[in-house]
mmCIF file of C-alpha atoms in Angstrom:
data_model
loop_
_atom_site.group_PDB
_atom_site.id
_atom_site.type_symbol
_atom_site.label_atom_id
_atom_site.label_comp_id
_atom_site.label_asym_id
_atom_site.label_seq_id
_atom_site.Cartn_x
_atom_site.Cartn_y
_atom_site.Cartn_z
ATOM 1 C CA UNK A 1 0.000 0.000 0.000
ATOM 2 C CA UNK A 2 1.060 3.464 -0.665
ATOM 3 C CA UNK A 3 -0.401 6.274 1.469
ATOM 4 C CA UNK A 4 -1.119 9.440 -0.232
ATOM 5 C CA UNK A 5 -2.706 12.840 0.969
ATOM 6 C CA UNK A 6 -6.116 13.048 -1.092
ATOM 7 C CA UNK A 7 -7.151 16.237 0.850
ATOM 8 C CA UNK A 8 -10.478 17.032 -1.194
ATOM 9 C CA UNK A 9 -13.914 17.941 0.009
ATOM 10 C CA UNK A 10 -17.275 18.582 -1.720
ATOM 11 C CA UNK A 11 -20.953 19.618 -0.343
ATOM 12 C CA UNK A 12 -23.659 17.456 -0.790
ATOM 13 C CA UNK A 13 -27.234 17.833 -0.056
ATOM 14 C CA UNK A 14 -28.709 15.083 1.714
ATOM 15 C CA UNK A 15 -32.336 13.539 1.253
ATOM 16 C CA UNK A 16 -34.031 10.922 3.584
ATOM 17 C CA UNK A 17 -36.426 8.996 1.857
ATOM 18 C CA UNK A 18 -36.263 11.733 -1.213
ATOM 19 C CA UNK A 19 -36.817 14.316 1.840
ATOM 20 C CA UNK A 20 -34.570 17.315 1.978
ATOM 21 C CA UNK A 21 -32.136 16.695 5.112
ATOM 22 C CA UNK A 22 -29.719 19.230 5.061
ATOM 23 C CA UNK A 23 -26.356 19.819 3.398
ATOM 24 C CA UNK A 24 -23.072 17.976 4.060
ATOM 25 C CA UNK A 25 -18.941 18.454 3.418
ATOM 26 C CA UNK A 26 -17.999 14.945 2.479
ATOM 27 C CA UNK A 27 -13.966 15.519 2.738
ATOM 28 C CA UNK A 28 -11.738 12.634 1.763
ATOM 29 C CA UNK A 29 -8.567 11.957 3.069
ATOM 30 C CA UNK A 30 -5.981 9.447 3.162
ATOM 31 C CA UNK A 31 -5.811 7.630 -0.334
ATOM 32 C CA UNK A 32 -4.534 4.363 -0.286
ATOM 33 C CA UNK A 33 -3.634 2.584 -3.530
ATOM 34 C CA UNK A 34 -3.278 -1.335 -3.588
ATOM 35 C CA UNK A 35 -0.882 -2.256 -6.753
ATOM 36 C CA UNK A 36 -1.574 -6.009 -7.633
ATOM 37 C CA UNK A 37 -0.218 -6.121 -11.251
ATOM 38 C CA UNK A 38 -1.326 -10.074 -11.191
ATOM 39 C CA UNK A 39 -3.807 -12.498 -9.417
ATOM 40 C CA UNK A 40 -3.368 -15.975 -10.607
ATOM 41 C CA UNK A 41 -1.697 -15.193 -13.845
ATOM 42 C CA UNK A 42 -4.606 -12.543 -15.137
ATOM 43 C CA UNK A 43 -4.106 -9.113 -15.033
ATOM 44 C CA UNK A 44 -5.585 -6.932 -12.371
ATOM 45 C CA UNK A 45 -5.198 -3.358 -12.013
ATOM 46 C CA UNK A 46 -4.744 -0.853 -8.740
ATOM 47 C CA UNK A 47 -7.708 -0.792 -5.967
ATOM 48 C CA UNK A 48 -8.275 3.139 -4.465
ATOM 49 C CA UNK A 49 -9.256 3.485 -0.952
ATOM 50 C CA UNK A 50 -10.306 6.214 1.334
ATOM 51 C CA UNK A 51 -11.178 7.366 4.412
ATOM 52 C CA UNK A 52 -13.972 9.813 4.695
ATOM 53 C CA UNK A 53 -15.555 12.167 6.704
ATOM 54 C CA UNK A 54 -18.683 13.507 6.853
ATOM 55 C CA UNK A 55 -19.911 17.134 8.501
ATOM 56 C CA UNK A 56 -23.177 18.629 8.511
ATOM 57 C CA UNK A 57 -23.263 22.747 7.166
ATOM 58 C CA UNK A 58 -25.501 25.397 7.145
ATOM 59 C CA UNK A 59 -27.084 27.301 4.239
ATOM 60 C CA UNK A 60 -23.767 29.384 3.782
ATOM 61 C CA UNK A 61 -21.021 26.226 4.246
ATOM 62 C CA UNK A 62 -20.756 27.034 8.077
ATOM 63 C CA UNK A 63 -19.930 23.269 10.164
ATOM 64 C CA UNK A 64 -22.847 22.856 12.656
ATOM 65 C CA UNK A 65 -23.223 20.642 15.519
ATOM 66 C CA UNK A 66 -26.245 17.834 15.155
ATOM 67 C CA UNK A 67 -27.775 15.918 17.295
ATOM 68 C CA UNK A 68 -29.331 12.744 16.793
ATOM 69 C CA UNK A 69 -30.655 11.185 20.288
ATOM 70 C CA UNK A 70 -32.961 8.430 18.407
ATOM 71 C CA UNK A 71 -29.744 6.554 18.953
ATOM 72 C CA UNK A 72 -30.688 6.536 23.164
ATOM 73 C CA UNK A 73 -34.309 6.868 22.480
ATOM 74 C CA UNK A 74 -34.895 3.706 20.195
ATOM 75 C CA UNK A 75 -33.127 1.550 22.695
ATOM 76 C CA UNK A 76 -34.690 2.773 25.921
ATOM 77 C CA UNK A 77 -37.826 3.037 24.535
ATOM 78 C CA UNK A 78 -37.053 -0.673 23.956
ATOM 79 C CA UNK A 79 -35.887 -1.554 27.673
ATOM 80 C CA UNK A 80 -38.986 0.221 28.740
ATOM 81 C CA UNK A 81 -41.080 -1.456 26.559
ATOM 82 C CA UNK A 82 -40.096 -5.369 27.084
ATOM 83 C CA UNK A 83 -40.016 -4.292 31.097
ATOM 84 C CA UNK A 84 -44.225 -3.494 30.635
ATOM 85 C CA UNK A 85 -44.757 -6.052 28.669
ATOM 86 C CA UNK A 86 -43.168 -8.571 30.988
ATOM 87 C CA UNK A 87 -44.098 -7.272 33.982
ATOM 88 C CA UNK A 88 -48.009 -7.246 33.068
ATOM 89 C CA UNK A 89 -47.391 -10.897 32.072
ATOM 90 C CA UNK A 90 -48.139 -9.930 27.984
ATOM 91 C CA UNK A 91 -45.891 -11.534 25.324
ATOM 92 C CA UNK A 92 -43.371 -8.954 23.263
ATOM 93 C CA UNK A 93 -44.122 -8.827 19.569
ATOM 94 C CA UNK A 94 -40.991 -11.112 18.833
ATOM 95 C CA UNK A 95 -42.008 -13.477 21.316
ATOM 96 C CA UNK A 96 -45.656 -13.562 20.007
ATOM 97 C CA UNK A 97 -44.593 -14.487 16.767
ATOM 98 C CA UNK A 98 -42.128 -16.864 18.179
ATOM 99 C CA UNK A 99 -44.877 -18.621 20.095
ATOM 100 C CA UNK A 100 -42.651 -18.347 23.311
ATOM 101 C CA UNK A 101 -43.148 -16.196 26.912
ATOM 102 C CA UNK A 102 -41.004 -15.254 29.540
ATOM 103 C CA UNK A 103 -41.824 -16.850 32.968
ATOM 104 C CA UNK A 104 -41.095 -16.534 36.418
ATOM 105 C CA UNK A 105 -41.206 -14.215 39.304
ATOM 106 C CA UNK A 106 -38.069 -11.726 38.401
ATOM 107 C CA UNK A 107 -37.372 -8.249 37.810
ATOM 108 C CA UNK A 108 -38.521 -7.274 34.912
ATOM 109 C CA UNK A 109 -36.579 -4.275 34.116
ATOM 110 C CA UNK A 110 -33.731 -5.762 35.449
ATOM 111 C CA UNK A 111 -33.802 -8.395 32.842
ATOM 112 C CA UNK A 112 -34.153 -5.681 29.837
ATOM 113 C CA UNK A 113 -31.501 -3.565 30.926
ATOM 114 C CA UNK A 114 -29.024 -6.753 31.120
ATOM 115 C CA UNK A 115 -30.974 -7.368 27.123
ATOM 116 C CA UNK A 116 -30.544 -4.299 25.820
ATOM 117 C CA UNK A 117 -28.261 -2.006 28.567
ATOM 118 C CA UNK A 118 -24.742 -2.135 26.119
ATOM 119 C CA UNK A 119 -27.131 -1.021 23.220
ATOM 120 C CA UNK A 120 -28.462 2.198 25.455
ATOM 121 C CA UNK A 121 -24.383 2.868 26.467
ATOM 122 C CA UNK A 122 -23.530 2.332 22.840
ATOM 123 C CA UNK A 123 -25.898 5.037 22.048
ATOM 124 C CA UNK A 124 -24.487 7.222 24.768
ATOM 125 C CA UNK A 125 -21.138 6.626 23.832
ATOM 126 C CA UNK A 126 -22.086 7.764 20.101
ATOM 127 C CA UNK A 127 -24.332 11.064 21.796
ATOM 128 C CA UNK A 128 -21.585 12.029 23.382
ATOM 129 C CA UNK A 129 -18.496 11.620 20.449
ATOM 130 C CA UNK A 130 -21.060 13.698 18.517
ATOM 131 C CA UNK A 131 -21.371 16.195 20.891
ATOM 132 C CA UNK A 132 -17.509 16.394 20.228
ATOM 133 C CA UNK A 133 -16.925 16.951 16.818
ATOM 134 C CA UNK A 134 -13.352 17.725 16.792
ATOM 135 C CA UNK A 135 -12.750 14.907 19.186
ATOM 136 C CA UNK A 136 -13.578 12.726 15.642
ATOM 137 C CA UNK A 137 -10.971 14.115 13.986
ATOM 138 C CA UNK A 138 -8.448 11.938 16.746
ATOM 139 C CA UNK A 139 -9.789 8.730 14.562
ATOM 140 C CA UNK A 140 -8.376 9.721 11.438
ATOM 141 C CA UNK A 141 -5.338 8.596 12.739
ATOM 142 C CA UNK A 142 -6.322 5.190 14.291
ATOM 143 C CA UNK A 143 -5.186 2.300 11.671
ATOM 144 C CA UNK A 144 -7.438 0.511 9.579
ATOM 145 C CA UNK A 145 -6.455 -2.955 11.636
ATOM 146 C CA UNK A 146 -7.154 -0.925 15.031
ATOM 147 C CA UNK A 147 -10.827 -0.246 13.771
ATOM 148 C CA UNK A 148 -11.035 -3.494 12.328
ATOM 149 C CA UNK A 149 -10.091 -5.374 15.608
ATOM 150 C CA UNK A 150 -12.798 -3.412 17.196
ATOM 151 C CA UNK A 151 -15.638 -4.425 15.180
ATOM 152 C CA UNK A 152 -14.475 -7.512 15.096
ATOM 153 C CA UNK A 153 -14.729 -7.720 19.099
ATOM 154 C CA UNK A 154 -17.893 -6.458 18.918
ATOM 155 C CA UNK A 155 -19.418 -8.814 16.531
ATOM 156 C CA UNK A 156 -17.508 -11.700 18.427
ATOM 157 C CA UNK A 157 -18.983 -10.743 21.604
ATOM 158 C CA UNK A 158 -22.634 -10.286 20.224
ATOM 159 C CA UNK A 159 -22.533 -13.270 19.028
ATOM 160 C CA UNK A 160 -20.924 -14.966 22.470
ATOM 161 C CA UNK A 161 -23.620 -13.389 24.205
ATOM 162 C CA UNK A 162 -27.070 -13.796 21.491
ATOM 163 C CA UNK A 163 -26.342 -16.425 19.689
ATOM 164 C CA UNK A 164 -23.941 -18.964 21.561
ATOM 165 C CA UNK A 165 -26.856 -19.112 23.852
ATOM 166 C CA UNK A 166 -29.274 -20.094 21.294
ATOM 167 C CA UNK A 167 -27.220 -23.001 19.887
ATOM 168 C CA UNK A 168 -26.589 -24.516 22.567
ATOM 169 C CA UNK A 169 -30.295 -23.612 24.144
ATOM 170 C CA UNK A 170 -30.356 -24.254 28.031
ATOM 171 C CA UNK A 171 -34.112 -23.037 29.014
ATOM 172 C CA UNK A 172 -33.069 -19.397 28.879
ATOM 173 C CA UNK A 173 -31.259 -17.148 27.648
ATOM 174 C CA UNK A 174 -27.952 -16.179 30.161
ATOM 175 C CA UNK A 175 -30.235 -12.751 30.747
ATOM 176 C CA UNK A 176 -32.775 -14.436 31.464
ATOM 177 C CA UNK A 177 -31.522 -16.842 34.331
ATOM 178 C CA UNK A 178 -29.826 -14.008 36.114
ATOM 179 C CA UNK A 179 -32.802 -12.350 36.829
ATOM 180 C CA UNK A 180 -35.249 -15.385 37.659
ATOM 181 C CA UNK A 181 -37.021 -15.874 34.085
ATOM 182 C CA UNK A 182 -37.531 -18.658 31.682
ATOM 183 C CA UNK A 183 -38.573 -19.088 28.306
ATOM 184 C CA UNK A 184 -42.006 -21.488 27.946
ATOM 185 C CA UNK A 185 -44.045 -22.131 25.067
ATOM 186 C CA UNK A 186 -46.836 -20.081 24.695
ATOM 187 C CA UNK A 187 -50.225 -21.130 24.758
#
């Protein structure tokens, strides 16, 4: 790989489901070109690469500040759901469809937050790096494998702690024996 400087930026206006959103300064930076003259015998030419940036601007190109909280809200408002729903002994609409219930004498918001608590951080975590603008500009610099290894932890530890339970089903989900549920068959 060679690293190069690409140092340009453009406005774009932005449209949510063909909705006018605002305008944008898409800036691109740090062109990387991958030379692979041949792959098994055929030639191939260069891949480009770049890391982008994205900032939200005003009517006359000024950077504002946005804030997007549906990334708490949708989450809570999850949590807060499944609590009520448990707690007046109804079924969730994935566990309707499922044809399961929870059971069992537990705390019902305690067993959410356990659910869905790292989405609600991960949502605070993202509030508050937004509030921060400038503080983004410190991740230009992180290497690709850093960010990489990161998501990869993440989607290693999802699946550890949604799916490994499923596969190997016990009852209940590891959530749901911590706080005194299990899951029966509805009906």
């Amino acid at each position: 790989m060679s690293p190069e400087q690409a140092g340009f930026a453009r406005t774009c206006t932005v449209r949510t489901f063909g909705f006018y959103n605002g305008r944008v300064i898409v800036q691109n930076y740090g062109k990387a070109t991958v030379h692979r003259p041949y792959i098994r015998g055929v030639p191939y030419g260069a891949t480009t690469t770049y890391r982008t940036s994205v900032f939200a601007v005003d009517g006359a190109g000024v950077a504002v500040t946005t804030f997007a909280p549906q990334h708490v809200i949708v989450p809570l408002l999850l949590v807060i759901y499944g609590a009520v729903s448990l707690g007046l002994g109804h079924q969730t609409i994935g566990k309707r469809l499922a044809g399961v219930r929870a059971a069992g004498t537990g705390c019902a918001m305690c067993r959410e937050v356990r659910k869905l608590g790292v989405f609600v951080l991960a949502g605070l975590g993202y509030l508050m790096m937004m509030a921060m603008p400038d503080a983004l500009l410190l991740f230009a610099w992180v290497p690709d494998w850093a960010t990489t290894a990161v998501g990869v932890t993440a989607v290693v530890l999802f699946c550890f702690y949604f799916i490994w339970p499923l596969a190997w089903w016990r009852g209940a989900m590891p959530y749901d024996r911590a706080t005194g549920f299990e899951v029966v068959r509805a009906g």
